[in-house]
Each structure stands twice: as C-alpha cells, then as structure tokens.
Tab-separated table of C-alpha atoms in Angstrom:
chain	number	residue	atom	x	y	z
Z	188	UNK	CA	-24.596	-17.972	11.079
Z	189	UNK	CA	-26.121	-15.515	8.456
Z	190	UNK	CA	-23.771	-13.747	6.619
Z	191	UNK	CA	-22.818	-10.253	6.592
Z	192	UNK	CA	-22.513	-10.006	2.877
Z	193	UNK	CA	-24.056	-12.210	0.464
Z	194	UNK	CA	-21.685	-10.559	-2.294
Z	195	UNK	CA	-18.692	-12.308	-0.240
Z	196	UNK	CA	-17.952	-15.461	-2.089
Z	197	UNK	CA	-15.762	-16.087	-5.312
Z	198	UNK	CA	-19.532	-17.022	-7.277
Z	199	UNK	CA	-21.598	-13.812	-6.333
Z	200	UNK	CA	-18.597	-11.557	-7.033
Z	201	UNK	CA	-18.111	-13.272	-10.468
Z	202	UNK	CA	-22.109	-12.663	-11.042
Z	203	UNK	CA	-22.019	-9.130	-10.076
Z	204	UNK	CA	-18.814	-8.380	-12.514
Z	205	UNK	CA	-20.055	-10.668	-15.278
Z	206	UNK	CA	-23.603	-9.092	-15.285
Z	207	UNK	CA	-22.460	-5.502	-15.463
Z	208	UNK	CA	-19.447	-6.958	-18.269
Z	209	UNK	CA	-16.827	-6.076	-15.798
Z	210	UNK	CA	-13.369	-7.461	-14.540
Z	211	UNK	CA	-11.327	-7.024	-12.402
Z	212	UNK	CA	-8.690	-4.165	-12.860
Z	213	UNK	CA	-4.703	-4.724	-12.060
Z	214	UNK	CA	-4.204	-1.502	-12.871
Z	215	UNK	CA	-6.360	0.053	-9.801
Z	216	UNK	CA	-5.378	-2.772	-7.022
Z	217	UNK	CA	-8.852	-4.481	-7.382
Z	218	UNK	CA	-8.466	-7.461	-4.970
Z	219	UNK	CA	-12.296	-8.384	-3.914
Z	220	UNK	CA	-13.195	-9.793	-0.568
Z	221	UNK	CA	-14.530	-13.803	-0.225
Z	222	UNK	CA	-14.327	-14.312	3.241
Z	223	UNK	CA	-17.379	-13.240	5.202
Z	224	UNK	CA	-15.760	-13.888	8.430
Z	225	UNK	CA	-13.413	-11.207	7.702
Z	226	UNK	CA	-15.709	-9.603	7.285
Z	227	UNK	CA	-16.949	-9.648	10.386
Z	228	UNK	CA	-13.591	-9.591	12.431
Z	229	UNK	CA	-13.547	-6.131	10.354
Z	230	UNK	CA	-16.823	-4.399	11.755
Z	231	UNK	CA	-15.969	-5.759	15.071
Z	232	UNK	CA	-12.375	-4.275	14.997
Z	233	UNK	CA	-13.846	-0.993	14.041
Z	234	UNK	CA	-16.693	-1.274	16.852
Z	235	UNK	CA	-19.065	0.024	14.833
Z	236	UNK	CA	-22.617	1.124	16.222
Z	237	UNK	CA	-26.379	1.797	14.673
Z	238	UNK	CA	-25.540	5.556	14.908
Z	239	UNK	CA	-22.066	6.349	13.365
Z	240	UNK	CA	-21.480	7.681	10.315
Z	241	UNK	CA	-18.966	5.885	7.940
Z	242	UNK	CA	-16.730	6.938	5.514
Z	243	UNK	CA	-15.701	4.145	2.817
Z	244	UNK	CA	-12.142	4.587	0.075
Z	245	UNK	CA	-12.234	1.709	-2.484
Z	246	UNK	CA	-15.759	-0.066	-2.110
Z	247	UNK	CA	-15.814	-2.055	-4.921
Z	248	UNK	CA	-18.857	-4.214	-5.637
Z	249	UNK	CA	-20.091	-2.959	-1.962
Z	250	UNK	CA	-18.767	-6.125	-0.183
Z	251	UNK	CA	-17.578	-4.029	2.296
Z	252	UNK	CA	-20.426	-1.552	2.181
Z	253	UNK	CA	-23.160	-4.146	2.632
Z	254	UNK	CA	-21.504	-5.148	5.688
Z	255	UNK	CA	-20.679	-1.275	7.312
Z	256	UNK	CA	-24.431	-0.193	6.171
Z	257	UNK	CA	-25.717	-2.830	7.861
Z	258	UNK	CA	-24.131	-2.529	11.187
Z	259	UNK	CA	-23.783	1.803	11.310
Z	260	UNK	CA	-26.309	4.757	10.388
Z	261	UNK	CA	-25.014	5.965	7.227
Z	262	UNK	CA	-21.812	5.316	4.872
Z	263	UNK	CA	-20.079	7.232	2.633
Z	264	UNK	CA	-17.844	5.488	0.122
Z	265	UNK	CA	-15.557	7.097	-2.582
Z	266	UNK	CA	-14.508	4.957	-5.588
Z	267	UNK	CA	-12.376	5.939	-8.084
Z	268	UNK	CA	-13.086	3.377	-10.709
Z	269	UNK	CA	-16.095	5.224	-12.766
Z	270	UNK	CA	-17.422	1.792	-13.747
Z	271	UNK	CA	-18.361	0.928	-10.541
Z	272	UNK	CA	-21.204	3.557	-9.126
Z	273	UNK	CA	-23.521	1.537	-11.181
Z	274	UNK	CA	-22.586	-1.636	-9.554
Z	275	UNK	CA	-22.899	0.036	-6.310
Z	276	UNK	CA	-26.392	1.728	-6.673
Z	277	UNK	CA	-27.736	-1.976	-7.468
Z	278	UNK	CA	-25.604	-4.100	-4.525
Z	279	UNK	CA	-26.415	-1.311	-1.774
Z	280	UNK	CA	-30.302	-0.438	-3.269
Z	281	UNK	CA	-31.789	-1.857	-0.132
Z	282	UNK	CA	-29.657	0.434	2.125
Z	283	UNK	CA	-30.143	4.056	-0.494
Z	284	UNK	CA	-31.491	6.090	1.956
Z	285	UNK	CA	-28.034	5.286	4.147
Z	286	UNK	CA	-25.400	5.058	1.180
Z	287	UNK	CA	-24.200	7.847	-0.905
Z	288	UNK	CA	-20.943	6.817	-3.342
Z	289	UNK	CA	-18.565	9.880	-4.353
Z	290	UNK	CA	-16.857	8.727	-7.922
Z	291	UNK	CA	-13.669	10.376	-7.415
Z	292	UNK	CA	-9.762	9.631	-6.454
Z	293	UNK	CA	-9.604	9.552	-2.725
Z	294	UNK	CA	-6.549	11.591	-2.300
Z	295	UNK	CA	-8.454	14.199	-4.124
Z	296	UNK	CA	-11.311	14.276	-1.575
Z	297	UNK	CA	-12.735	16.967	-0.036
Z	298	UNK	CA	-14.787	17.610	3.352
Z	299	UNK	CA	-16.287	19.804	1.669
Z	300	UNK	CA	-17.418	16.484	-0.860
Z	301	UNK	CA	-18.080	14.583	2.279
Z	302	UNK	CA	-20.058	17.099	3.959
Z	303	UNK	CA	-22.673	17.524	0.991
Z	304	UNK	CA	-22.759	13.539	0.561
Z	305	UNK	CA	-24.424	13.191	4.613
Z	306	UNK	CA	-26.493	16.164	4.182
Z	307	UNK	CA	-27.938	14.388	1.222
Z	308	UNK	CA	-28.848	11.741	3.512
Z	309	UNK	CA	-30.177	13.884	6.383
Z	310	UNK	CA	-26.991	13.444	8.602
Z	311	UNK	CA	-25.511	16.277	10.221
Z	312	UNK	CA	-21.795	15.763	10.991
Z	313	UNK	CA	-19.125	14.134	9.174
Z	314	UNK	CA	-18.427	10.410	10.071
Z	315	UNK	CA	-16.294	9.860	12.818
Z	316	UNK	CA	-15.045	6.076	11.530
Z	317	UNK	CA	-13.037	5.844	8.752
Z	318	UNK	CA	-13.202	1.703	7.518
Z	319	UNK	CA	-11.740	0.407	4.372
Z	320	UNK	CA	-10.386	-2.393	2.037
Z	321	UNK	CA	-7.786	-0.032	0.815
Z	322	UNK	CA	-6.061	-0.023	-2.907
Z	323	UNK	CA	-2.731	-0.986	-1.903
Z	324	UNK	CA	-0.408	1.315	-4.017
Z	325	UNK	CA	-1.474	4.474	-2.154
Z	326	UNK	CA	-3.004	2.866	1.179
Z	327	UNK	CA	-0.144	4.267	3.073
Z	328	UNK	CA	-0.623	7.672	1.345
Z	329	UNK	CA	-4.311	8.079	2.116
Z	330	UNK	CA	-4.255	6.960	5.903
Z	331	UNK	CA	-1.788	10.208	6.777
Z	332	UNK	CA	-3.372	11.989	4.270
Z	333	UNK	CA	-7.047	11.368	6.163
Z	334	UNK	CA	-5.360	12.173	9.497
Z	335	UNK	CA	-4.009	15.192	8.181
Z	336	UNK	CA	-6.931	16.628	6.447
Z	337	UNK	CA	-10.029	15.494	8.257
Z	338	UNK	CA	-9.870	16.094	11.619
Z	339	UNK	CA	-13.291	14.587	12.063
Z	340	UNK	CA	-12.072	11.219	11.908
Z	341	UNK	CA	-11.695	9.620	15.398
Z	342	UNK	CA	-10.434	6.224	13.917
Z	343	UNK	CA	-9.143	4.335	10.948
Z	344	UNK	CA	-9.550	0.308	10.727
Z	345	UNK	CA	-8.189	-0.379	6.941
Z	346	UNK	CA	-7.167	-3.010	5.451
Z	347	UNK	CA	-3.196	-2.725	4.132
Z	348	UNK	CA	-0.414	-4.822	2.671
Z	349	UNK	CA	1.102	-6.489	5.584
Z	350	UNK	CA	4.513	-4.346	4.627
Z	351	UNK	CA	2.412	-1.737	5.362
Z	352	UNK	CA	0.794	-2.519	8.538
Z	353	UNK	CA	4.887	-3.519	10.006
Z	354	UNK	CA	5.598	0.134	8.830
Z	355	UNK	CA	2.548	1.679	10.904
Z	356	UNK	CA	3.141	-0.418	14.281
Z	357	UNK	CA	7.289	-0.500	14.042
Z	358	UNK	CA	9.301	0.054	16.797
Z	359	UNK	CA	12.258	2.267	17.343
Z	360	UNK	CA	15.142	0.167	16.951
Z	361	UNK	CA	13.041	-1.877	13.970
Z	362	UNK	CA	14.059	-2.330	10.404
Z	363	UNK	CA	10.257	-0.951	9.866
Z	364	UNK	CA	10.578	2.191	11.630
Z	365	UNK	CA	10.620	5.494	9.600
Z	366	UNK	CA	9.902	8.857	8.759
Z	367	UNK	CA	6.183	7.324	7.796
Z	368	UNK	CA	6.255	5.946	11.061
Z	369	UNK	CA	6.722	9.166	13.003
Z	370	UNK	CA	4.615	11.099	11.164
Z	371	UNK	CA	0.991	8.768	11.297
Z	372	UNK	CA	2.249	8.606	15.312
Z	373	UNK	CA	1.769	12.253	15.028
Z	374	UNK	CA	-1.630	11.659	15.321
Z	375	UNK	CA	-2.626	8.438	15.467
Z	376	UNK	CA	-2.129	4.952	17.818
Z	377	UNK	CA	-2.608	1.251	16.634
Z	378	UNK	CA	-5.091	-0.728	18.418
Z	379	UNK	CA	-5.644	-3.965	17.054
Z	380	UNK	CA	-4.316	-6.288	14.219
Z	381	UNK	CA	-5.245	-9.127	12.224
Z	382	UNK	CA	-3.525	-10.459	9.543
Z	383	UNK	CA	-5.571	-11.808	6.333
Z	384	UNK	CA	-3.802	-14.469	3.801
Z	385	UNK	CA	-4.077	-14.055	0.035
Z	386	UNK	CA	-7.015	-16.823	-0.605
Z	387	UNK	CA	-9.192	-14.297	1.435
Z	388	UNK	CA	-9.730	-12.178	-1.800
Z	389	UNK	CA	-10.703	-12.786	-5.510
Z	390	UNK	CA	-8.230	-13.066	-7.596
Z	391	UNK	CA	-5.721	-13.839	-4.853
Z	392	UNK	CA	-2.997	-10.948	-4.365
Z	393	UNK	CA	0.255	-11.892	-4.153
Z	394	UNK	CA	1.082	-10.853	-1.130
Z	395	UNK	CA	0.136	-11.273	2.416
Z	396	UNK	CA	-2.253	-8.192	4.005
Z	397	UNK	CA	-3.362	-7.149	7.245
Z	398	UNK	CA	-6.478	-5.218	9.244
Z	399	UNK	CA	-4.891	-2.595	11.433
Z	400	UNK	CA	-6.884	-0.073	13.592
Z	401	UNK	CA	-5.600	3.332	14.336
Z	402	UNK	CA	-6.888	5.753	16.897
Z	403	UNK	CA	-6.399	9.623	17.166
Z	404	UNK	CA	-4.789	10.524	19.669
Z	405	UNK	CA	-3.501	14.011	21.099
Z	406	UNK	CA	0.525	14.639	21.001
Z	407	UNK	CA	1.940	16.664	23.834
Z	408	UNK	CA	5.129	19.111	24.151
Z	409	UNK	CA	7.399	18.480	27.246
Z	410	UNK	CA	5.026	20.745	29.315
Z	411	UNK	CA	1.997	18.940	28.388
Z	412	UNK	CA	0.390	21.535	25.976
Z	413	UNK	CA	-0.838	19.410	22.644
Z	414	UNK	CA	1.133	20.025	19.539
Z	415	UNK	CA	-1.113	22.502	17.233
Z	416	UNK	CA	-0.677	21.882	13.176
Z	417	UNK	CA	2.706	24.180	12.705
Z	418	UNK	CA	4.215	21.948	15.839
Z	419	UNK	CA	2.837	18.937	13.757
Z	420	UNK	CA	4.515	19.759	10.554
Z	421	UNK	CA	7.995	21.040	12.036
Z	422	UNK	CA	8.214	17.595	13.958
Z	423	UNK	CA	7.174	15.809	10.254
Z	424	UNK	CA	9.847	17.714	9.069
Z	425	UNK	CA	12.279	16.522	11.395
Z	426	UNK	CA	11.515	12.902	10.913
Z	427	UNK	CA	12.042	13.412	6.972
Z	428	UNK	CA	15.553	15.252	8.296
Z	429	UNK	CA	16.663	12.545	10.777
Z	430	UNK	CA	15.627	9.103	7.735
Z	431	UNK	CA	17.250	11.248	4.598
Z	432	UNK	CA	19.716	9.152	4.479
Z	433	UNK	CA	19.518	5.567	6.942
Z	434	UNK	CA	21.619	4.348	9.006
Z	435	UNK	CA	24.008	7.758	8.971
Z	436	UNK	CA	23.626	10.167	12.039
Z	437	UNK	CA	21.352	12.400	12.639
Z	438	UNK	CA	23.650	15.084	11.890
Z	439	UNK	CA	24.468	14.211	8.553
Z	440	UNK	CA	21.416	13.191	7.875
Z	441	UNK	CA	19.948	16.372	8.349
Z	442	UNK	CA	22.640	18.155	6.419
Z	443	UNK	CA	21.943	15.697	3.673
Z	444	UNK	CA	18.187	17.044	3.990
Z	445	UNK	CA	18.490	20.735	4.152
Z	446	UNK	CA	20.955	21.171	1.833
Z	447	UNK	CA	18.401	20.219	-1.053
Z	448	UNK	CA	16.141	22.906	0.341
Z	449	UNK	CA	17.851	26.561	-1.076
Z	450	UNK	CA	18.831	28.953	0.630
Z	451	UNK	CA	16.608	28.252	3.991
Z	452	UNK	CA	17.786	24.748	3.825
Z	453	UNK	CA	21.322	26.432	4.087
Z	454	UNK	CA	20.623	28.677	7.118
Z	455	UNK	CA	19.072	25.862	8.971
Z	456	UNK	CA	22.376	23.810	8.617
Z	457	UNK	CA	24.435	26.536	9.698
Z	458	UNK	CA	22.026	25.917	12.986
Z	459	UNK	CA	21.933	22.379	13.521
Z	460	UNK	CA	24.529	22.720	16.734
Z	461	UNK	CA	22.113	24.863	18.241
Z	462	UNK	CA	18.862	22.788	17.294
Z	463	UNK	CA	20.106	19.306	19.062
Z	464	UNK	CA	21.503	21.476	21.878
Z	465	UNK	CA	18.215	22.808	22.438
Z	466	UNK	CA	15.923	19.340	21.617
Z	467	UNK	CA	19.165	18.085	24.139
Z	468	UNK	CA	19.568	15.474	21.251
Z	469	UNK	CA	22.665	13.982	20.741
Z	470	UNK	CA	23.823	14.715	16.877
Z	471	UNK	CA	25.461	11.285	16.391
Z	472	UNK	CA	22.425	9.313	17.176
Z	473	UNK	CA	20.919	7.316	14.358
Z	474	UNK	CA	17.355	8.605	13.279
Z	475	UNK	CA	16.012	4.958	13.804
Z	476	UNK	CA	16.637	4.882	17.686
Z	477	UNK	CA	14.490	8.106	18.509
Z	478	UNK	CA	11.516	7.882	19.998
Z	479	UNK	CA	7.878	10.152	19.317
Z	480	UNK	CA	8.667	12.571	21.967
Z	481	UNK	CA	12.458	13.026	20.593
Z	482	UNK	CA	10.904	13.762	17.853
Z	483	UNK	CA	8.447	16.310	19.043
Z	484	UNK	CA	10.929	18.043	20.511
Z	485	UNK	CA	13.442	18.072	17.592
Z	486	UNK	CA	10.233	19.596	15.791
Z	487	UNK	CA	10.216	22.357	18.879
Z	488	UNK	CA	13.759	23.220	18.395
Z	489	UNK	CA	13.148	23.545	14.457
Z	490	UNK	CA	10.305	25.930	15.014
Z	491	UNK	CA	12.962	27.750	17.242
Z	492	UNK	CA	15.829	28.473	14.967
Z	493	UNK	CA	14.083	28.332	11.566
C-alpha cells in the first residue's frame, strides 16, 4: 500500500529536523507521528472529501498536512512554533497552491486570520473540518474554544491524551464526567474513537492518546427551540456551579460558586430555592448525576432569576 505520508517514519522525521538543525521541543508538546496507518484511520475518521476545506492546529513537519492535503481541497494549518513555517513551505511545496500555514498560538486565532488564509488560495468559505494532532497541554482548551468561536466548523477529529478523550465521551455517573464535559456537549457529540499507543510517535510520549471525533450538533430547550449563545453560556455557567466543589450537592456547590462572584454572585444565592424549583431540580443531587438536558434547563432557570 503507498503511503499517505512519506515524512511518517522515525528516519524521514529525523532528516527533516536534522536538515533544518531542529529538535524536538518538550516545552511545546512536540510528539511527531511514525505510523502511517494512523494516519490513515485519521482521514478516514474525519471522512474527508476532494472538496472540503481543512483547518490544521499543531502541524509540525506537515506529517499530518501531507496526508489532509492530499485527500481534501485546501488546508489551513496554524503552528505556533516560529521555527517551523520553513519546514512546512518545503514538506507541503508540492501541495502550495492548497496549503497556507498561519505562525501564531491557536488560542489566539482569528476567523478573521482564517478567512484571509482561503481567500489567498481562491477558496471562498471557511473550512468546515477541523483535524489535528493536537499539543496536549491545551488540547482540551482549544476544542471548546473552536466550538465556541467558529461556528463554521461542522466537526472536530483531533488527536488528545487519552485522559482527555475519557473526559469528552464520560458518562453521568463517571469519575470522568465534568463541568468540561457539559460544556463541549453544549455543542458537540462524539462519533468515533481510536486509541493510539505511545510507540506511534517520535520521541514516544509518555502517556497513552486517543483519536476522537466530535460532531456539532444543535441543543434544544424543553419546547424544542435550540439554545441561542446567552442560553449556551448560562447553562456553562451552571455546570461550573453544580462541579465547584465534587461530590457535595448541588446546592452547596453552587453557593460555593457564587459566593466568589461579588455582589451578583450574592443575589443569585439568595435565589437558588427558586432556580431548582423552576429547572424542577432537586438541590441535594450531586452535580455528577445530571444529565445535558438538566443542565439546559438549570441554565434556563439561571437566565430567569439572574
């Protein structure tokens, strides 16, 4: 079978550093790919097709890239290490007219930045397929932060720490499940998994990681009618309230949570009675055992008294 990227192997990723004097950096997560057939499970997880547009966090050498700009119309790929570009512009040459790198920290991204990068490349739109070998420190941090900002984005398929991944997927109930938990539900689903050992990647990470996908998906109010952004963030807001403090009820939970927030934080306390009443929550439930549409409707209640 021909490979998808001749950069992944432990030799032509050693070349590519050693001829531009490079190594790899502990201090920015760098953990390259080897393994072309993950390679391949990745671009098939993220059904890619000869006409979507890609956006790329944490390319690398262009392992990745090579693969995604061989199997989509354009990519986009932001990379915060500034020794890289270089690299990049000489592993993806063949592909220039369909690859444009932003140097810059992803969390820092804007659409505007995105938006200049495919009309550069004569693509109108912003890509709809977000698919990444993500830096692990802030992999969490950048999936919700995508979701949140760039509503463009149909789909994420990323690669995490497996910690991360359990986090994502956890179940109510589940020593995984969290406020991070509720909140990426708020607008995404998972739909598909693979998990990826530590000899998959040069130098080996010390910990096992994972390929999730994520979908967007539309979040609906007891009536039906989707949850607009303000709906979003009171019910975000509510899930920080309900995991404040683990394993203690939602009630003091919440009272733990607003009372660190002034004045306003004060007022909503003083209202708590009224808010579970309304969400028809019971107060001395743990945080852990409510579900999304508890949730939603905690955030409801919130909008109603604050």
């Amino acid at each position: 079978m021909t490979k998808l990227s001749p950069l992944a192997s432990v030799s032509e990723t050693r070349a590519v550093l050693e001829a531009h004097g490079l190594s790899t950096k502990y201090s920015l997560g760098q953990n390259f790919l080897i393994n072309d057939a993950i390679l391949q499970k990745i671009v098939a997880l993220a059904d890619l097709a000869p006409d979507d547009y890609v956006l790329e966090v944490g390319p690398g050498i262009g392992t990745l890239t090579i693969a995604l700009l061989k199997n989509a119309r354009c990519v986009v790929s932001v990379e915060r290490d500034t020794d890289l570009p270089a690299v990049l512009e000489e592993t993806c040459a063949p592909w220039a007219d369909a690859f444009r790198p932003i140097n810059k920290d992803a969390l820092d991204l804007s659409a505007d930045d995105v938006e200049a990068a495919m009309a550069s490349m004569g693509c109108e739109g912003l890509p709809a397929k977000f698919v990444a070998n993500l830096p692990y420190a802030v992999a969490a941090t950048i999936i919700l932060d995508f979701f949140e900002r760039f509503p463009w984005l149909a789909s994420a398929t990323v690669m995490v720490q497996k910690e991360v991944a359990d986090r994502i997927t956890a179940q109510p109930g589940s020593k995984n499940y969290g406020a991070y938990t509720v909140k990426l539900g708020m607008h995404a689903r998972p739909s598909g998994r693979f998990l990826v050992g530590p000899g998959n990647f040069f130098p080996p990470p010390r910990v096992e990681s994972a390929v999730l996908r994520l979908n967007r998906r539309p979040v609906f109010d007891d009536q039906g009618v989707p949850l607009d952004a303000d709906a979003i963030a009171a019910a975000c807001t509510m899930a920080e309230a309900a995991f404040a403090t683990r394993r203690k009820t939602l009630s003091n939970s919440c009272k733990t949570y607003f009372a660190g927030r002034g004045p306003q934080g004060a007022a909503v306390i003083a209202r708590l009675p009224q808010l579970f009443e309304r969400a028809g929550i019971d107060p001395r439930l743990r945080g852990e055992t409510l579900d999304l549409p508890e949730f939603v409707r905690l955030g409801c209640a919130f909008q109603q008294i604050a």
